Coordinates of C-alpha atoms and ligand atoms in Angstrom, one line a residue:
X1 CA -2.2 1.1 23.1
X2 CA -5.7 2.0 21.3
X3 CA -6.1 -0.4 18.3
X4 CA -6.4 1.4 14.8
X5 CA -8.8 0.0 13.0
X6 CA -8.7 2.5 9.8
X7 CA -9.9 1.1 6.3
X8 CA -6.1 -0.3 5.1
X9 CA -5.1 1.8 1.5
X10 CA -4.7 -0.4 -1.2
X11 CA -0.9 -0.5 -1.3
X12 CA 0.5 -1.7 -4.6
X13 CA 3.9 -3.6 -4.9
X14 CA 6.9 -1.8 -4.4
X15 CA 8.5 -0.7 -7.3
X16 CA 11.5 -2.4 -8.4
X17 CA 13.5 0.4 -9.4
X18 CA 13.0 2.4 -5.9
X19 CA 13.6 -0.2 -4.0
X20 CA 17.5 -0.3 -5.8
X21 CA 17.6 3.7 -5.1
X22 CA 16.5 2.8 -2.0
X23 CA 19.1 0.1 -1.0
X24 CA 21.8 2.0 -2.7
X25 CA 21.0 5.0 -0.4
X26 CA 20.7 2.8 2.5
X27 CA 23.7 1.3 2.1
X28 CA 25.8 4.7 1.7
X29 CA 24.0 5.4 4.5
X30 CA 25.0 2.3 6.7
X31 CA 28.8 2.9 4.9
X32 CA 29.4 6.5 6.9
X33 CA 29.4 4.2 9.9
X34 CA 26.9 6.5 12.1
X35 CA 25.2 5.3 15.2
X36 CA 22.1 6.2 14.1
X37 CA 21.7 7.4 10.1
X38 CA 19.0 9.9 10.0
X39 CA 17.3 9.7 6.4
X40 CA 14.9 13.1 5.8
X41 CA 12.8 12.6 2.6
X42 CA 11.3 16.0 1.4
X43 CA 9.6 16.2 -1.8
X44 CA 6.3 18.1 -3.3
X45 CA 2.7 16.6 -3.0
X46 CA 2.6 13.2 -4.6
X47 CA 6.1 13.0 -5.3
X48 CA 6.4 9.6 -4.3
X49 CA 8.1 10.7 -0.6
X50 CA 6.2 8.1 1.2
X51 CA 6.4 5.4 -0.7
X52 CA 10.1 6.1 -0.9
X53 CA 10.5 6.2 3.4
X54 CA 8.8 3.1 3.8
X55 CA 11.3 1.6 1.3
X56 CA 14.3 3.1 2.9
X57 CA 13.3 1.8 6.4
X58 CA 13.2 -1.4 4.7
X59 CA 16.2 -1.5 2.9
X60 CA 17.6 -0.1 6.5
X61 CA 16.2 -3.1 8.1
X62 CA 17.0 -5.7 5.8
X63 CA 20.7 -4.7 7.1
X64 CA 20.4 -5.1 10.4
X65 CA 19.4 -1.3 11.5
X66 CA 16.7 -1.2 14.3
X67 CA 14.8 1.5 12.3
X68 CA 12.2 3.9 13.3
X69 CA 9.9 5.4 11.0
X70 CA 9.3 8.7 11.5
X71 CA 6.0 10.4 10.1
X72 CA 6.2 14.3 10.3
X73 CA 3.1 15.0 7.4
X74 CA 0.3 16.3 10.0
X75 CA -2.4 16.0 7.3
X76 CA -2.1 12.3 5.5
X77 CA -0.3 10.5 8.3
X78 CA 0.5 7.4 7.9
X79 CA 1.7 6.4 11.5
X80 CA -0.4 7.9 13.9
X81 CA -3.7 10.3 13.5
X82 CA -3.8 13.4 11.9
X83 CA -2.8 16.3 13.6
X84 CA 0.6 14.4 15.2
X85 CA 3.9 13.4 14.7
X86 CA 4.2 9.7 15.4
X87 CA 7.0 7.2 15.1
X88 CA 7.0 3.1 14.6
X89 CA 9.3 0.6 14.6
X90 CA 9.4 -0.6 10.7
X91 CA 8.8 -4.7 11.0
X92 CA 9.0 -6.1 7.3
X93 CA 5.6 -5.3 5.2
X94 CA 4.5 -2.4 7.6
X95 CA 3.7 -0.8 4.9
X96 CA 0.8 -3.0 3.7
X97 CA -1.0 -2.1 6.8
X98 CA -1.2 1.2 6.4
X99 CA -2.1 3.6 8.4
X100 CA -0.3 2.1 11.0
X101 CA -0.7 2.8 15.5
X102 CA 2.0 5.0 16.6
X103 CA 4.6 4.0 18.9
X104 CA 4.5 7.7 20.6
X105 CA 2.9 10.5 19.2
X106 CA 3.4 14.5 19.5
X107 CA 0.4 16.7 18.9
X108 CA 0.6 19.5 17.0
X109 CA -2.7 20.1 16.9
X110 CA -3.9 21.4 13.2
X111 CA -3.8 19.2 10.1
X112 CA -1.9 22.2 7.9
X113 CA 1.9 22.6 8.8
X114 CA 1.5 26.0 7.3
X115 CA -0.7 26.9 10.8
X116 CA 2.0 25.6 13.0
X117 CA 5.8 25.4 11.8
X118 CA 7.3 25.9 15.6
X119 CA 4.9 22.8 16.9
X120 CA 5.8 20.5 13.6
X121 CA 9.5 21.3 14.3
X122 CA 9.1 20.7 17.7
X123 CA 7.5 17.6 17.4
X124 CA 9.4 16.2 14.6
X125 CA 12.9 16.8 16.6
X126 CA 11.0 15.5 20.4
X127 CA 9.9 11.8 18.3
X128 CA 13.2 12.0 16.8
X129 CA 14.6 12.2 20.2
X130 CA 12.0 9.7 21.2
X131 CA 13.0 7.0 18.9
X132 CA 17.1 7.1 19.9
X133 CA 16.1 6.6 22.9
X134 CA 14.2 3.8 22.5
X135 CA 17.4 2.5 20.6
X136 CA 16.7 3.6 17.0
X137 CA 19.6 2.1 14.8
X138 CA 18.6 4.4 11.9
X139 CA 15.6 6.4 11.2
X140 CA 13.6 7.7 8.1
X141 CA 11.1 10.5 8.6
X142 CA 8.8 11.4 5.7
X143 CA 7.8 14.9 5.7
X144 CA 4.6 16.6 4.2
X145 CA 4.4 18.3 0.7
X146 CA 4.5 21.6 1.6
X147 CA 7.9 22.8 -0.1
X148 CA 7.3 25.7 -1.8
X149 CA 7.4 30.0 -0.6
X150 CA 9.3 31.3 2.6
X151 CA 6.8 29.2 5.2
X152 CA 8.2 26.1 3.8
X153 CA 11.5 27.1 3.6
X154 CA 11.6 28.2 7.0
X155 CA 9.6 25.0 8.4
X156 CA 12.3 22.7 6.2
X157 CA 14.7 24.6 7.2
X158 CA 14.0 24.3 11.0
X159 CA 14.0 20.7 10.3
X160 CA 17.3 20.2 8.8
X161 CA 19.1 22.3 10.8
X162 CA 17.9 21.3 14.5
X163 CA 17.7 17.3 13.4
X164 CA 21.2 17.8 11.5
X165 CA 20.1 13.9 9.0
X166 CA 23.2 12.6 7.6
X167 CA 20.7 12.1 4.1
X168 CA 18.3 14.6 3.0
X169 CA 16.6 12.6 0.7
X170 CA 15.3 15.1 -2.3
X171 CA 12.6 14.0 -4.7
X172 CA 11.9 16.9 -7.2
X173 CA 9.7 17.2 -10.5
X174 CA 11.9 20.1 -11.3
X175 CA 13.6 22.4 -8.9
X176 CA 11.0 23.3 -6.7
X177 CA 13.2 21.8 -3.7
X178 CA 16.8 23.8 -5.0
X179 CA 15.9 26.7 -2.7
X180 CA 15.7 24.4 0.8
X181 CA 19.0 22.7 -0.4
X182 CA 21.0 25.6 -1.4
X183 CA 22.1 26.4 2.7
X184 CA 23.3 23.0 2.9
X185 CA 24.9 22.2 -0.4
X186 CA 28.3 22.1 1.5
X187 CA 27.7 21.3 4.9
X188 CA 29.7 18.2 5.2
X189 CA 27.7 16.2 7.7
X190 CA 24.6 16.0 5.2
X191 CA 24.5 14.5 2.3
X192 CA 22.0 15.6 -0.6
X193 CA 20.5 12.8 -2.4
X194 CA 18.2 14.3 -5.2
X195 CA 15.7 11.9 -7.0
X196 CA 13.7 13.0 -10.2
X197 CA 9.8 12.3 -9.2
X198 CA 8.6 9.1 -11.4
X199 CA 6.7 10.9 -14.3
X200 CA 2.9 10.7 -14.8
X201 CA 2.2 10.3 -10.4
X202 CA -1.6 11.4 -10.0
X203 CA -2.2 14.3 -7.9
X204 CA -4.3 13.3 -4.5
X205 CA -7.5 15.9 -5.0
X206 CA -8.3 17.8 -1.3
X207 CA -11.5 16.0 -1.2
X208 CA -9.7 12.7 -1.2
X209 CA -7.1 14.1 1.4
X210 CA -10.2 15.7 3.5
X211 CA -12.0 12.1 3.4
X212 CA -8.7 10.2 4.3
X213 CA -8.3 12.4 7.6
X214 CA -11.9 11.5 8.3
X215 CA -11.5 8.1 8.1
X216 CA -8.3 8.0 10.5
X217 CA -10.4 10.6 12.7
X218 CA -13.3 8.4 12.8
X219 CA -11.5 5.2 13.4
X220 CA -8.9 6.8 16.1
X221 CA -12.5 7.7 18.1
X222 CA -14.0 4.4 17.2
X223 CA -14.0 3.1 20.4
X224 CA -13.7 5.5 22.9
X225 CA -14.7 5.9 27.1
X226 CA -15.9 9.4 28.2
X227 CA -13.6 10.9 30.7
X228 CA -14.0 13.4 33.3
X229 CA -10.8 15.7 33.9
X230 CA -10.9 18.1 37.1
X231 CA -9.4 21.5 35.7
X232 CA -8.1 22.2 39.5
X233 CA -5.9 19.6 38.7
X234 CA -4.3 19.6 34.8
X235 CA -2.3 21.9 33.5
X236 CA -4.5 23.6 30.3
X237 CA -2.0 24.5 27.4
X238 CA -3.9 25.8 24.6
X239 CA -6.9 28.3 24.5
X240 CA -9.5 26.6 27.0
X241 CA -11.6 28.1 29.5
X242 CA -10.3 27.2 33.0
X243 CA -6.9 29.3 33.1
X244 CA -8.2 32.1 34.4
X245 CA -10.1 34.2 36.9
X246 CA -14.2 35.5 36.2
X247 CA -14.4 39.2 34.3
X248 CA -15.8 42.0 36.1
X249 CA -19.4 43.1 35.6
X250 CA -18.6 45.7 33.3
X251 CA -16.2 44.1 31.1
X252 CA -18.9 41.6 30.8
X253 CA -22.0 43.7 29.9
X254 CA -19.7 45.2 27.0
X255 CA -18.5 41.8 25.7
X256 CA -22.0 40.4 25.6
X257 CA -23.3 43.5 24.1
X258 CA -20.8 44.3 21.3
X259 CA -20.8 40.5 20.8
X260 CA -24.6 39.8 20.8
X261 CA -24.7 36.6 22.0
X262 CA -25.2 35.4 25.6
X263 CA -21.7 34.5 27.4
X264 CA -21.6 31.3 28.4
X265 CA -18.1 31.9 29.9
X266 CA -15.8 34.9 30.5
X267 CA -12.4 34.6 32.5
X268 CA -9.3 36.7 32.4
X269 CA -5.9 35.4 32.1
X270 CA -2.3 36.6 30.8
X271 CA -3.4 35.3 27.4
X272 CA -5.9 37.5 27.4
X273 CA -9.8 37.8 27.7
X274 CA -11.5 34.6 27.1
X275 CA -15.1 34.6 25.9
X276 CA -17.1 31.7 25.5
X277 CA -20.6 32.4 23.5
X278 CA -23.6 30.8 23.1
X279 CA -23.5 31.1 19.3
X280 CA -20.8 32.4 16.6
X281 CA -19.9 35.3 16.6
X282 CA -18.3 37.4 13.5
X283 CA -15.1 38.5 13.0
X284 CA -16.2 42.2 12.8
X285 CA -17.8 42.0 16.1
X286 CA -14.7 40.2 18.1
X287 CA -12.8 43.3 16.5
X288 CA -15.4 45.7 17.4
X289 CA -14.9 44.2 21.3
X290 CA -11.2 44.2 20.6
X291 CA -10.9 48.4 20.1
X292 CA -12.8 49.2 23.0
X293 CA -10.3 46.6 25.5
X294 CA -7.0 47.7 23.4
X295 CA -5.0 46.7 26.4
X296 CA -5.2 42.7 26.8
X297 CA -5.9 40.1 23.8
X298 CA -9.5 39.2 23.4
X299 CA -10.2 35.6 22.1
X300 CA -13.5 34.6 21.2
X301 CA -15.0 30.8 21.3
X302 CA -18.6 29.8 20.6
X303 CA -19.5 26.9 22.5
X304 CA -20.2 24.2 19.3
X305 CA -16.3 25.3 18.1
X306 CA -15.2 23.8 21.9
X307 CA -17.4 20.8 20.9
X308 CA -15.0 18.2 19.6
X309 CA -12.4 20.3 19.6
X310 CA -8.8 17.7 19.8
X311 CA -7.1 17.9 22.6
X312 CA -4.0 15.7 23.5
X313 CA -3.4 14.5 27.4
X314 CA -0.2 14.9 28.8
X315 CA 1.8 12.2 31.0
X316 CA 4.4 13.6 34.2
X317 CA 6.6 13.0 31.8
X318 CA 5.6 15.4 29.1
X319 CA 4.8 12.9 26.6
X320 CA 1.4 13.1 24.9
X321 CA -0.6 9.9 25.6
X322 CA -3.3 10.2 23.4
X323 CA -6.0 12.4 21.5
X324 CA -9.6 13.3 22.9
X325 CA -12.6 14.9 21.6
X326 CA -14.0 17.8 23.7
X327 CA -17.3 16.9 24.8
X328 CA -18.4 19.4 26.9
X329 CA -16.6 22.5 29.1
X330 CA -18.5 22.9 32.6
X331 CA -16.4 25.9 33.7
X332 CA -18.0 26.3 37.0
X333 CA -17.8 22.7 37.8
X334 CA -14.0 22.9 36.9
X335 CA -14.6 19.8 34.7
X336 CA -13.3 18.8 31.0
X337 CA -15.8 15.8 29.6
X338 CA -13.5 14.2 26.9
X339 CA -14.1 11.1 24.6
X340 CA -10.9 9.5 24.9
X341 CA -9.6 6.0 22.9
X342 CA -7.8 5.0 26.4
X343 CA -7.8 5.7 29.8
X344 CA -4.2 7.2 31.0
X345 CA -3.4 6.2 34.2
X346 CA -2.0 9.6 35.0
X347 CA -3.1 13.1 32.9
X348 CA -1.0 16.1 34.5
X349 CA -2.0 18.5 31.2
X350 CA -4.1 18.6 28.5
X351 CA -3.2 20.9 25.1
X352 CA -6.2 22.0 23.5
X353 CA -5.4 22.2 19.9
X354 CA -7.2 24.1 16.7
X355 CA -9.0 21.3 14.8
X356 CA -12.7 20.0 15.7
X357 CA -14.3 17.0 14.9
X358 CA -17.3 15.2 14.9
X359 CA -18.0 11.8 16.9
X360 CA -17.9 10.9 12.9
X361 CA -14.2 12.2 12.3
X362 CA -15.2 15.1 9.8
X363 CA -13.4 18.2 10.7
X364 CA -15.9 20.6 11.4
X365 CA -13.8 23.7 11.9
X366 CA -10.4 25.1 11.4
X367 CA -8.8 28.2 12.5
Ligands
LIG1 N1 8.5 5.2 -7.9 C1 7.2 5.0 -8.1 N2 6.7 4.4 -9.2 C2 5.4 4.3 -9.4 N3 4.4 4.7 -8.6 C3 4.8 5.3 -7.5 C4 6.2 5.5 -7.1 N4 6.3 6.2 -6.0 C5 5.0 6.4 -5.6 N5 4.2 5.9 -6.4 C6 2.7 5.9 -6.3 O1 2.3 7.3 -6.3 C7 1.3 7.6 -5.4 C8 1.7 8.7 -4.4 O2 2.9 8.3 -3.7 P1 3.1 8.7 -2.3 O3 1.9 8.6 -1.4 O4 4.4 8.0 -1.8 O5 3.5 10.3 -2.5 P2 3.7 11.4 -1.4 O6 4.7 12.4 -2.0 O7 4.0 10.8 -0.1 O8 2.3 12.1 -1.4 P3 1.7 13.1 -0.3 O9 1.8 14.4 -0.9 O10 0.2 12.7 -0.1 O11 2.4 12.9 1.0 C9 1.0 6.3 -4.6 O12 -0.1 5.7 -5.2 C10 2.3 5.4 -5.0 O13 2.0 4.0 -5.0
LIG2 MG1 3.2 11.2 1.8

């Protein structure tokens, strides 16, 4: 598959005293006697929960386990680009190349969970799926830091109770993780591990986290081929021009004109009125156009947001072969132009998701 070739982080040594929690839990874990132990670290930003799943899949593997890592953290992935779920195999010192090529990969689409709980559920129970069938002997997925008000408790929530692990793995400064246990304090098919965060941890600034996602952006698109897609013949999930039939002249005249910028596109489906402009438009405007069609949703895209939007392409089999970079729409062509890392042999769909980037991996827009 496409070669990562993202700056490695400077991974220090592991730290003696997690890797004994680590091989204690592993080996509780190995104890129960499952088929495949599923091992679900949660924790707060910079907790440590990373560092802590690689070290599990370790301990995992250093007694015998087949073990899949599992990364579920859409914003600082370690397996896999932003915006996805991926899962590895763990081979010993995986973790010293860092950030690692995906096995398979699900894309959500947005680097915030917050933006999407349904797709990072989703995702995170379809790679789960993904890896016991490949013949997972255990897995470990590490989640992302969001852990605190009801989105998080719903999206953890989802997570534990459609993936059921046998360890929720719980690293906590405080009790900021008490109020996603509580439902499962005595359910007797998961056990809670908790684990006091190691003291004095720096906190990742967003600047750093921004840059990081750039970097595995830019390297994911390092090398890429520019592929043409024939609309007539994908399915488009996803808000992208091509579902559709053209708008009538006079739902067209009033778009342009409440909207004040020249339509590049305009096509009506059941999602709604599409609009493509020639430049942004403002929110006050799109709700201007929105009360005078009150029947059908309008959604309005200026043609730079569509360039470089990600997009994932999708195999017969429904698996999500890899990321591309919108180049261009040419609606009345019925073509997609996409910078693409490889070549599938077969694209049946393509999901348009909600984060742009440039050809330099900075994210240029974010709804
Ligand atoms: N037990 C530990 N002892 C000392 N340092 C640690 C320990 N665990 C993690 N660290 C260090 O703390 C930093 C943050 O750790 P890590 O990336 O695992 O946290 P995280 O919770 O996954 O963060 P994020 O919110 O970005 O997902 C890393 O530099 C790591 O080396
Ligand atoms: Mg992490």
């Amino acid at each position: 598959m496409h070669q990562d070739q993202t700056p490695r982080r400077c991974v220090s040594r592991p730290h003696p005293e997690l890797r004994h929690t680590a091989a204690r839990v592993a080996e509780a874990a190995v104890r129960q006697g499952q088929r495949c132990p599923l091992l679900m670290v949660l924790g707060p930003s910079d907790a440590g929960k990373t560092t802590l799943s690689w070290c599990l899949a370790r301990a995992l593997t250093e007694r015998h386990r087949q073990t899949a890592f599992l990364d579920a953290d859409l914003g600082q992935s370690d397996v896999g680009p932003p915006t996805t779920v991926g899962w590895t195999w763990y081979v010993p010192d995986l973790e010293r190349e860092r950030p690692v090529e995906a096995r398979e990969i699900y894309f959500v689409g947005a680097t915030s969970p917050a933006d999407c709980i349904l797709g990072t559920a989703i995702g995170t129970a379809r790679m789960t799926q993904a890896a016991r069938a490949a013949g997972a002997e255990a897995i470990v997925i590490d989640t992302c830091g969001l852990v605190s008000g009801p989105v998080a408790r719903e999206l953890k929530h989802a997570l534990i109770d459609l993936l059921r692990p046998s360890f929720v793995v719980a690293i906590q400064r405080k009790r900021e993780l008490e109020h996603i246990l509580a439902p499962w304090e005595r359910c007797r098919s998961i056990t809670l591990e908790r684990l006091p965060s190691p003291e004095h941890l720096a906190s990742k600034p967003r600047g750093l986290r921004r840059r990081r996602r750039q970097e595995a952006f830019a390297a994911y698109f390092r090398d890429t081929t520019t592929m043409t897609l024939d609309l007539r013949h994908v399915a488009l999930h996803g808000l992208l021009p091509g579902l559709g039939e053209p708008v009538d002249g006079i739902t067209r005249s009033l778009a342009q004109n409440s909207l004040g910028s020249r339509l590049i596109h305009a096509e009506r489906s059941d999602a709604g009125v599409l609009l493509v402009t020639e430049r942004p438009v403002s929110s006050e405007r799109v709700r201007t156009l929105q009360e005078q069609l009150p029947e059908e949703a309008v959604i309005v895209r200026a043609q730079s947001e569509l360039e470089g939007l990600l997009v994932a392409l999708v195999d017969p089999e429904g698996r999500h072969t890899c990321l591309g970079r919108l180049l261009s729409v040419g609606v009345s062509a019925h073509e997609l132009r996409l910078a693409v890392p490889i070549v599938p042999t077969e694209v049946c769909g393509v999901i348009a998701g909600r984060t742009s980037v440039d050809a330099e991996g900075r994210e240029t827009d974010q709804s």
